[in-house]
Short mmCIF file of C-alpha atoms in Angstrom, two decimals:
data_model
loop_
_atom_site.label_atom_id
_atom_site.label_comp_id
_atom_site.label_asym_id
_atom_site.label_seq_id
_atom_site.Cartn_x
_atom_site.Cartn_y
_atom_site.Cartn_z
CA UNK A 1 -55.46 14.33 23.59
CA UNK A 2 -52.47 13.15 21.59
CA UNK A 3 -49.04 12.81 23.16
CA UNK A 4 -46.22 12.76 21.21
CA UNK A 5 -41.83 13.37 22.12
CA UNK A 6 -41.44 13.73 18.44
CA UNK A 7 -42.96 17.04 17.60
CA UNK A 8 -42.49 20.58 19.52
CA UNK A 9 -45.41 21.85 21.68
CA UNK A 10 -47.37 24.40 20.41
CA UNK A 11 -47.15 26.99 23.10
CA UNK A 12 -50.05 29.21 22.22
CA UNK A 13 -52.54 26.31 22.46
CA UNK A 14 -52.80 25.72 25.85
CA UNK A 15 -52.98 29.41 26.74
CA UNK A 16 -55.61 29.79 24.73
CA UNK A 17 -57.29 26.12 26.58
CA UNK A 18 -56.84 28.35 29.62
CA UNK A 19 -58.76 31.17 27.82
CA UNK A 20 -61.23 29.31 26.93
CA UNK A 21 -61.86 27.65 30.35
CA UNK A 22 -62.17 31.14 31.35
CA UNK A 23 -64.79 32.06 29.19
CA UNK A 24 -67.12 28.63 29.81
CA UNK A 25 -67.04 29.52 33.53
CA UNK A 26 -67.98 33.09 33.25
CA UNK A 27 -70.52 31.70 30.24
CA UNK A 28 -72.36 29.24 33.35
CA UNK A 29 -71.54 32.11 35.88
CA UNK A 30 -73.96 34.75 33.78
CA UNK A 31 -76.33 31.63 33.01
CA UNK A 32 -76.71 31.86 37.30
CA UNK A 33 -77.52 35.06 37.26
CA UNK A 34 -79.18 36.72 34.81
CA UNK A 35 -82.73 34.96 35.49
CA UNK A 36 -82.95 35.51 39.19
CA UNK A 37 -86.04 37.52 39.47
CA UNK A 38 -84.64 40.03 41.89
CA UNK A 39 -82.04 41.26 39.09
CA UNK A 40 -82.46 44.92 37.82
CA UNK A 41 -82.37 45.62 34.33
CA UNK A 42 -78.91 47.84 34.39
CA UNK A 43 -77.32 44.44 35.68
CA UNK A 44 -79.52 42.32 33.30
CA UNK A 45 -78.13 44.35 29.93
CA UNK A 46 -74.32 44.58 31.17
CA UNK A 47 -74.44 40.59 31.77
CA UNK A 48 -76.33 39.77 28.80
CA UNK A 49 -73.83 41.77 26.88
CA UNK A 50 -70.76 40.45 28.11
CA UNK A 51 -71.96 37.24 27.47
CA UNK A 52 -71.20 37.53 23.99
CA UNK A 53 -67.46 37.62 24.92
CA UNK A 54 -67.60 34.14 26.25
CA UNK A 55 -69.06 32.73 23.40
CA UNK A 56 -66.08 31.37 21.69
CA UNK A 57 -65.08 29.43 24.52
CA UNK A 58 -66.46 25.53 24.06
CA UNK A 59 -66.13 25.89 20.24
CA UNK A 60 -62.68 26.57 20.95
CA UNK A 61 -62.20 23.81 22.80
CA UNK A 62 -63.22 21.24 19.63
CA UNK A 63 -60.75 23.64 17.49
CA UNK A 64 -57.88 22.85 19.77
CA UNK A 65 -59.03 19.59 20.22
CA UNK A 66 -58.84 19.26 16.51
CA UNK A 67 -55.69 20.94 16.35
CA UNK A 68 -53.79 18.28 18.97
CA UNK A 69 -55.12 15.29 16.92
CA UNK A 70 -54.10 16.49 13.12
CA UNK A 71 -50.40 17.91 14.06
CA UNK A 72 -49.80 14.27 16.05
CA UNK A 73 -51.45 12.60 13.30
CA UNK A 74 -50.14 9.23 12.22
CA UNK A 75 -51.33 6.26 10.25
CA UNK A 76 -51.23 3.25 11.94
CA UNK A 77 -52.41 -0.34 11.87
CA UNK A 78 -56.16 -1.27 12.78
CA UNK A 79 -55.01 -2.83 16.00
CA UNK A 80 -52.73 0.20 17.45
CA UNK A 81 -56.35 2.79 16.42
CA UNK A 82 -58.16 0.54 18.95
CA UNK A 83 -55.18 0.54 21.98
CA UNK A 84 -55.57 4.56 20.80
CA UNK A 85 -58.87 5.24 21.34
CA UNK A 86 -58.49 2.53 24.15
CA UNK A 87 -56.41 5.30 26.04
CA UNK A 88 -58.35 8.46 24.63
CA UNK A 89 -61.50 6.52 26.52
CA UNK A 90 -59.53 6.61 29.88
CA UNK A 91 -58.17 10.37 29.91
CA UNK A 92 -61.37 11.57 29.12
CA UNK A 93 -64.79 9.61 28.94
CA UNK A 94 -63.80 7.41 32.09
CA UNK A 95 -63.08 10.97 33.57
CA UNK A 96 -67.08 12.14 32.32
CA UNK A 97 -68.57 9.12 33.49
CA UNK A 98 -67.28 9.52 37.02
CA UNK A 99 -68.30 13.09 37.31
CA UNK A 100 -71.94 12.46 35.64
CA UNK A 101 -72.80 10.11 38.27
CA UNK A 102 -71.53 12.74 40.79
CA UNK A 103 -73.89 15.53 39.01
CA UNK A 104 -76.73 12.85 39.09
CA UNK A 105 -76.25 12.04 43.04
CA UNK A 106 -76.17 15.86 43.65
CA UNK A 107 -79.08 16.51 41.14
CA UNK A 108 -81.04 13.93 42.82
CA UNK A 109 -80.31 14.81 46.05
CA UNK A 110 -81.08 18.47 45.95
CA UNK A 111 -84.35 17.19 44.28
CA UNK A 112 -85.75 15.12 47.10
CA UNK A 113 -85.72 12.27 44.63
CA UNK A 114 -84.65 8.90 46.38
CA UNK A 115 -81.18 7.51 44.64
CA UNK A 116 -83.07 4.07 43.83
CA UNK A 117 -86.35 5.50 42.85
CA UNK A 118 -87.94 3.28 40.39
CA UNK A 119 -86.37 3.83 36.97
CA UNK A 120 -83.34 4.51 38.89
CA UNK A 121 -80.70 2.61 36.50
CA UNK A 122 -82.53 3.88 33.08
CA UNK A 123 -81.58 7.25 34.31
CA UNK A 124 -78.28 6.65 35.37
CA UNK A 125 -77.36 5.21 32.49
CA UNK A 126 -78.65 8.27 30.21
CA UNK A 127 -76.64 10.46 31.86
CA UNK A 128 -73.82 8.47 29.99
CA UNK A 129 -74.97 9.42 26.64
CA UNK A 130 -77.32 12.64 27.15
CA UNK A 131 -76.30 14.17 30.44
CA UNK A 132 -79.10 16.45 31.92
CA UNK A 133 -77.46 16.79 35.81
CA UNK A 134 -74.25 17.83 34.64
CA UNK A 135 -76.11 20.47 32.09
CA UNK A 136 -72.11 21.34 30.40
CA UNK A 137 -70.60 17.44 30.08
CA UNK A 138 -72.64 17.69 26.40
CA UNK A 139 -69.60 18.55 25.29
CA UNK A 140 -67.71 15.12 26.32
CA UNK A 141 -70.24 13.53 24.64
CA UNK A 142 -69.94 15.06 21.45
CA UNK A 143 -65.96 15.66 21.10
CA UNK A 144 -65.19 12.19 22.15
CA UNK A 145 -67.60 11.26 18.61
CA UNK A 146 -64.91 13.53 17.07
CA UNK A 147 -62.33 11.21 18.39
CA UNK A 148 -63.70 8.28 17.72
CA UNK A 149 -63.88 8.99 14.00
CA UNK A 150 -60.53 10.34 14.06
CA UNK A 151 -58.47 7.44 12.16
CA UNK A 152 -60.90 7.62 9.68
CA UNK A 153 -61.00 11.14 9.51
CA UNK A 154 -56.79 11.28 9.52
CA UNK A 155 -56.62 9.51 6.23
CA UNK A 156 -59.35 11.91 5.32
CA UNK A 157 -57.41 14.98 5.85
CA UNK A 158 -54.57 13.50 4.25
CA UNK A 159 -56.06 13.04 1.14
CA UNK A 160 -57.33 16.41 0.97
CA UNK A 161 -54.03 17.92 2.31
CA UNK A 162 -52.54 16.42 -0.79
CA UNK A 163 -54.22 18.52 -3.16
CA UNK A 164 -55.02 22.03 -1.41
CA UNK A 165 -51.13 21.48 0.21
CA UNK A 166 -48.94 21.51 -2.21
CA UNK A 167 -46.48 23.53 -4.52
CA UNK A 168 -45.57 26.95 -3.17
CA UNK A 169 -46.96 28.68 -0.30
CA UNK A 170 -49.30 31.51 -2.15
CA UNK A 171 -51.04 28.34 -4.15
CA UNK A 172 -51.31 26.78 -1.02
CA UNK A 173 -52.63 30.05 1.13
CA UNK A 174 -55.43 30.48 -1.94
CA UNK A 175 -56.85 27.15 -2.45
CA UNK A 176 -56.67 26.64 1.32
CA UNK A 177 -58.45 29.87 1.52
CA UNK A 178 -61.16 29.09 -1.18
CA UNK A 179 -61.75 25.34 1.09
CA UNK A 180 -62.40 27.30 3.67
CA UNK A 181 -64.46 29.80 2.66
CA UNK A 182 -67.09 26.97 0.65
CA UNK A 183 -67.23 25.15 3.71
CA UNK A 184 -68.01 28.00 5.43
CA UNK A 185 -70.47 29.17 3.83
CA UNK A 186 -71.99 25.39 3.90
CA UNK A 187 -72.12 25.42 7.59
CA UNK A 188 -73.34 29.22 7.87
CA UNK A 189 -76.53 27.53 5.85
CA UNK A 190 -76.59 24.21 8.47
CA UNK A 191 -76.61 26.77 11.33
CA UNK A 192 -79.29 28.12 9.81
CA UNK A 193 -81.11 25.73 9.25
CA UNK A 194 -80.48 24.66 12.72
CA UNK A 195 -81.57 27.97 14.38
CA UNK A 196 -84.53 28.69 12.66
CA UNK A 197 -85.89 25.24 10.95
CA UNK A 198 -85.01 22.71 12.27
CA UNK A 199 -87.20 22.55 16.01
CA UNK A 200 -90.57 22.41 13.19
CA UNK A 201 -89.09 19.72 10.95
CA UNK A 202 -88.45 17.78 13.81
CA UNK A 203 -92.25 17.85 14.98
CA UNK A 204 -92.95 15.83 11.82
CA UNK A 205 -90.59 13.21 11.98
CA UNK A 206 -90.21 10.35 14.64
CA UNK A 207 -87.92 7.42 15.45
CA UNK A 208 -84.07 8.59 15.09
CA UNK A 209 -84.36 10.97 12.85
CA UNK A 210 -86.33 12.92 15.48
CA UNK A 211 -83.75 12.29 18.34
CA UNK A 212 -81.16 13.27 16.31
CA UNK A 213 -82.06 16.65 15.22
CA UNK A 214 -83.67 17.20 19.00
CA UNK A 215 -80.48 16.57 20.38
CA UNK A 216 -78.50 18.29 17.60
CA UNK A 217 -76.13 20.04 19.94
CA UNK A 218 -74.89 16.60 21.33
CA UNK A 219 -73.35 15.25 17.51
CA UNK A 220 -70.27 16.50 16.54
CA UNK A 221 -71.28 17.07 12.96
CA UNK A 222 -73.01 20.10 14.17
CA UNK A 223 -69.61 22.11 14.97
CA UNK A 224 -67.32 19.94 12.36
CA UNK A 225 -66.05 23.99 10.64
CA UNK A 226 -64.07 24.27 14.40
CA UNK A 227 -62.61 20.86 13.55
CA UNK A 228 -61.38 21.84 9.97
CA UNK A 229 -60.14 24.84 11.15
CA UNK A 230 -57.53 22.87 13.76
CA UNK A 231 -57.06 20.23 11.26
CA UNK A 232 -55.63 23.67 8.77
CA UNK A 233 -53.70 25.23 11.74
CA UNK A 234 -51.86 21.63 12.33
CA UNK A 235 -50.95 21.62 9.11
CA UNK A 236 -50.12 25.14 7.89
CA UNK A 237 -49.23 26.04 11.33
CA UNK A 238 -46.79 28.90 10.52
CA UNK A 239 -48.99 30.59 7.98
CA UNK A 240 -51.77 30.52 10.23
CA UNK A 241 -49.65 32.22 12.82
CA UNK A 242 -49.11 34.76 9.90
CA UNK A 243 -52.41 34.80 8.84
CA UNK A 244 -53.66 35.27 12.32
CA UNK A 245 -50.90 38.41 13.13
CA UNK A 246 -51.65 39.57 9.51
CA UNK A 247 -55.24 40.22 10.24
CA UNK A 248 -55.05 41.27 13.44
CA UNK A 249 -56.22 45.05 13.14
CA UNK A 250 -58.84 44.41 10.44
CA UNK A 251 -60.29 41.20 12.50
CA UNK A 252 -60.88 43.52 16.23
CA UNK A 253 -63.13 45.49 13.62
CA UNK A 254 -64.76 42.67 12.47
CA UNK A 255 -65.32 41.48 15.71
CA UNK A 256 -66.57 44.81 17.39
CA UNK A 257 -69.26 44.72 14.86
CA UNK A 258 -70.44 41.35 15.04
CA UNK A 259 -70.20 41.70 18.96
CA UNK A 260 -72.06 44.98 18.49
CA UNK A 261 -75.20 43.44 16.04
CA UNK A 262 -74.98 40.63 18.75
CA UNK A 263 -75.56 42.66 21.35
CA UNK A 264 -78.59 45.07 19.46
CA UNK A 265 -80.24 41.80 18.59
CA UNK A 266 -80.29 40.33 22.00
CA UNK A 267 -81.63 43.23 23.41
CA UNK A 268 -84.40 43.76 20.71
CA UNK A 269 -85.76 40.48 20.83
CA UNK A 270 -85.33 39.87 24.56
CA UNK A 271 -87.24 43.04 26.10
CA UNK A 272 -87.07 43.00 29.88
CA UNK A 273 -85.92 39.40 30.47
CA UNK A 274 -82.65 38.67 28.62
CA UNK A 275 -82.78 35.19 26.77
CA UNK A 276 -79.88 34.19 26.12
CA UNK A 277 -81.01 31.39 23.98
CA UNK A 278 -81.06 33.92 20.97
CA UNK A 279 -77.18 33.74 20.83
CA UNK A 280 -77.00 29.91 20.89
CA UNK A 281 -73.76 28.31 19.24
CA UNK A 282 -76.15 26.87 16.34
CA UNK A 283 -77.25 30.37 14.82
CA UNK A 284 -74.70 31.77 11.72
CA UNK A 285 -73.97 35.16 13.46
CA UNK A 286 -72.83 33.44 16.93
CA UNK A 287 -71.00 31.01 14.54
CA UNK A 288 -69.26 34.34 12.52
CA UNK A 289 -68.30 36.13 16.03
CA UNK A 290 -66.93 32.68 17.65
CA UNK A 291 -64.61 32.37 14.30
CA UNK A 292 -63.67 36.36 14.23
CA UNK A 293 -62.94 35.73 18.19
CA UNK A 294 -61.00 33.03 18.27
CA UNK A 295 -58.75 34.52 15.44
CA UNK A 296 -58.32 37.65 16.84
CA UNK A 297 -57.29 36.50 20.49
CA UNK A 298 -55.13 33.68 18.48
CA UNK A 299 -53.33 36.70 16.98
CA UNK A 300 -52.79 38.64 20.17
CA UNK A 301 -51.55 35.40 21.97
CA UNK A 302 -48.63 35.91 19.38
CA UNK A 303 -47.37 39.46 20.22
CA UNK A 304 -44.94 40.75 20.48
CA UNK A 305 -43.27 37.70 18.63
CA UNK A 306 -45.14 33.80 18.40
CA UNK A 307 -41.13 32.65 19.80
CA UNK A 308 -40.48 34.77 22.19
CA UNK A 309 -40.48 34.20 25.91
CA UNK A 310 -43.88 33.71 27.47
CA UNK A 311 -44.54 37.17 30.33
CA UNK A 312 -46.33 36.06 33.48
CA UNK A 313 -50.01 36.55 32.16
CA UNK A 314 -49.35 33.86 28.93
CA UNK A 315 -47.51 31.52 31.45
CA UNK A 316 -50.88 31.96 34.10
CA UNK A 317 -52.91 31.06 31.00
CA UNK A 318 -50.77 27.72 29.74
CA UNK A 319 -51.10 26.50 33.42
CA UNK A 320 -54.88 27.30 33.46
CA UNK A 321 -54.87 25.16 30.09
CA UNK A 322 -53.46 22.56 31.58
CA UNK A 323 -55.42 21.47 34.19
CA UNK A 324 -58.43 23.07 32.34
CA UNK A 325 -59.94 19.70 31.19
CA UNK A 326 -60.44 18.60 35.18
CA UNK A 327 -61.68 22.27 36.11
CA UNK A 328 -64.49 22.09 33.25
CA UNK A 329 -65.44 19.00 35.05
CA UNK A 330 -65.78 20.21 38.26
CA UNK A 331 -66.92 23.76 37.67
CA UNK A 332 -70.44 23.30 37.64
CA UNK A 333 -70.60 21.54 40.96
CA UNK A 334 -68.82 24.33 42.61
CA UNK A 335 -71.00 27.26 41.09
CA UNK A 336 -73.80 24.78 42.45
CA UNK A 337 -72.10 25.58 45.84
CA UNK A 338 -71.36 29.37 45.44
CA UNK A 339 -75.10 29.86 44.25
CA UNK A 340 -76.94 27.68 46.92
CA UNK A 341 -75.47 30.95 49.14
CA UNK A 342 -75.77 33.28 47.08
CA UNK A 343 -79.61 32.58 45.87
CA UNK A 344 -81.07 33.63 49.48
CA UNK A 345 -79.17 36.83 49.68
CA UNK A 346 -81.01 39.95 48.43
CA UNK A 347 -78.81 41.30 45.87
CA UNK A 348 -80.55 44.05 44.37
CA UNK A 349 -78.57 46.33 42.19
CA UNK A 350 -75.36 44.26 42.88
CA UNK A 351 -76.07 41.24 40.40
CA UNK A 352 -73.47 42.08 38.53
CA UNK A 353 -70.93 42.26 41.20
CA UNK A 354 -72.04 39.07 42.11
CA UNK A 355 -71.34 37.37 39.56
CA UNK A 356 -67.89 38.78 38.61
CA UNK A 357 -66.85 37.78 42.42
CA UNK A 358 -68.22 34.17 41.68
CA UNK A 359 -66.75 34.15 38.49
CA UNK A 360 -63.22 34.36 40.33
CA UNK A 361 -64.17 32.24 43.06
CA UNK A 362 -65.08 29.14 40.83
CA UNK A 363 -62.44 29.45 38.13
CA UNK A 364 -59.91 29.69 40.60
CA UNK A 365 -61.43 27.05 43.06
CA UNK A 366 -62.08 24.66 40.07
CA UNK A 367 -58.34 24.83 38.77
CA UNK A 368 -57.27 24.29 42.43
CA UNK A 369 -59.00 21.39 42.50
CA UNK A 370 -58.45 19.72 39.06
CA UNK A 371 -54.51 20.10 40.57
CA UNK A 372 -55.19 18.14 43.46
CA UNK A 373 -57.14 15.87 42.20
CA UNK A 374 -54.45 15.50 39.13
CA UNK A 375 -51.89 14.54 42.45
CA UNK A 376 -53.54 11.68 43.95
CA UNK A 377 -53.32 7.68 42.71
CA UNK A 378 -55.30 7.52 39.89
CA UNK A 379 -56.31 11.12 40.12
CA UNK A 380 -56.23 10.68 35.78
CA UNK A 381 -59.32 8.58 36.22
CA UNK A 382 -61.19 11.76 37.58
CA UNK A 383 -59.87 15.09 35.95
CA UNK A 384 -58.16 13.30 33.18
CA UNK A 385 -54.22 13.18 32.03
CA UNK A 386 -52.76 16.56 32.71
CA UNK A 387 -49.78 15.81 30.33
CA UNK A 388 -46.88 14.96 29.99
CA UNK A 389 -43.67 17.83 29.31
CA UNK A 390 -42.49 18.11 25.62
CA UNK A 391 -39.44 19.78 24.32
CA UNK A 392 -39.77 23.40 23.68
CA UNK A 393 -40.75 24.55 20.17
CA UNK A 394 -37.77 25.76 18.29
CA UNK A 395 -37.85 27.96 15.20
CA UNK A 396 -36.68 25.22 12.61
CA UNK A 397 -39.42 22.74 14.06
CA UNK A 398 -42.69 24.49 12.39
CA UNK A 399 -43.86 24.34 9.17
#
């Protein structure tokens, strides 16, 4: 992520990192539990439906992402883009390839399958572009795609920023508004597509075009409406605070809907086994709830006032965000370790209760080790650069 001294640090940002960590670990946590064949259907329903409350969480992640990029953005020469991305490769893809070959040992290991099988290095080496062992570092792979476009995509937004930016604020607000609605309502139709077409069209093609659309949730294009949305809340970051507070009461209804549909649909269309599949980020109503989520907990990060003094929860929240990046790492691994325990015990009615206890156990254990690991020499090379303190954001220094 960009580091800058010269502009002041968005606060809410990395609580709502740490929110989203949260959700991605109770996300995987549910994904442990729900299929067990032991599980009852009272505890089957309650998990599949709170699983819609996690959903916002990696998408979030490329928003912010986004976000951190286009409000450090500046032009620079050819050679400084490369030292750039030269450093973006060592906080965070040095960081993935160093806990994929950890998920591959373990994989391979708890598989019986000798390290140096035949085919051994062919393997290996596509866990560094499509990782299968470490089922959640997909999303490595496709943000740091985001990231290498990024100087391109910087003078991009800055020739589009000159046109829907400018004049007075309303002007701005309403063309800015009318961008995002169109490209909305363009990516509503690509997750359709997505959901519901294109697993047949890709039966009739072959060579790259078929790899491409089978491993559609690996290319960044496929989520590039989270990226335009940080790319507007860099640069209109005090109207979207507004916008955000504004719409507050009228977005928790949107939200209870969509997370109520959500919920009908998955249970229609799942009968006794929950498949949670049918809420996958590429279908347009996951895509509508994620959006109506992340703006509505975006707004309640603000109360009582966007300057005022962080309370103890929003402080426990930037902290989580900080070392977030090394816990979504490592989480995986551990809920490995909590489930190898927990997958011989019989649970019965208490699947549930299982999984909120492991839920704790790994979040907690994962951020506890992402600081450790952040302490030692080089400890950047595994859970990545846990940043470096910036001034405090002062009222004149947002715009």
């Amino acid at each position: 992520m960009e580091k800058t001294l010269s502009k002041p640090r968005i606060e809410e940002w990395t609580e709502l990192r740490g929110l989203a960590f949260l959700a991605i670990v109770l996300q995987h946590t549910i994904g442990e539990y729900i299929y067990r064949a032991d599980i009852q259907l009272p505890d089957s329903v309650m998990l599949g439906i709170i699983y819609h409350l996690t959903r916002f969480g990696t998408p979030t992640y490329a928003f912010l992402s986004a976000a951190l990029l286009f409000y450090n953005y500046k032009s620079r020469p050819a050679a400084e883009n490369v030292r750039w991305l030269g450093k973006r490769f060592g906080d965070i893809y040095v960081p993935f390839m160093v806990w994929a070959v950890i998920y591959w040992v373990v994989s391979r290991s708890w598989s019986d399958i000798p390290l140096t099988a035949p085919g051994w290095w062919q393997s290996l080496l596509r866990e560094m572009i499509i990782p299968v062992s470490g089922y959640h570092l997909w999303f490595v792979v496709m943000i740091f795609q985001f990231y290498i476009l990024f100087p391109l995509l910087g003078r991009v937004w800055n020739r589009i920023k000159a046109f829907f930016l400018k004049g007075d604020g309303t002007g701005n607000a309403v063309r800015t508004g009318i961008m995002l609605g169109v490209v909305g309502a363009a990516y509503a139709l690509l997750m359709h597509w997505s959901y519901y077409d294109m697993s047949a069209w890709q039966s009739g093609l072959a060579g790259p075009l078929q790899f491409l659309l089978q491993h559609r949730t690996y290319i960044f294009v496929m989520y590039f409406f989270y990226f335009l949305l940080g790319a507007v809340c860099a640069s209109m970051i005090r109207s979207w605070r507004e916008f955000a507070q504004q719409t507050l009461p009228w977005n928790a209804v949107v939200f209870l809907f969509l997370f109520t549909m959500m919920g009908y649909t998955l249970l229609r269309q799942s009968g006794d086994v929950m498949n949670l599949n049918i809420s996958t980020y590429l279908k347009p109503s996951t895509f509508l709830l994620i959006v109506s989520q992340m703006l509505l907990l975006y707004g309640l990060l603000l109360r009582p006032h966007p300057e005022a003094a962080p309370g103890r929860f929003r402080r426990m929240l930037a902290w989580m965000g900080k070392y977030s990046f090394g816990a979504y790492l490592c989480h995986a691994l551990l809920l490995y370790g909590v489930a190898y325990f927990t997958r011989s015990l019989p649970l019965q009615n208490l699947h549930l209760a299982a999984a909120g206890v492991s839920f704790v156990i790994v979040a907690c254990a994962a951020l506890g080790l992402s600081r450790l690991l952040s302490l030692l020499p080089g400890g950047h090379w595994i859970v990545g650069a846990s940043g470096r303190p910036r001034r405090k954001e002062a009222s004149s220094g947002v715009k």
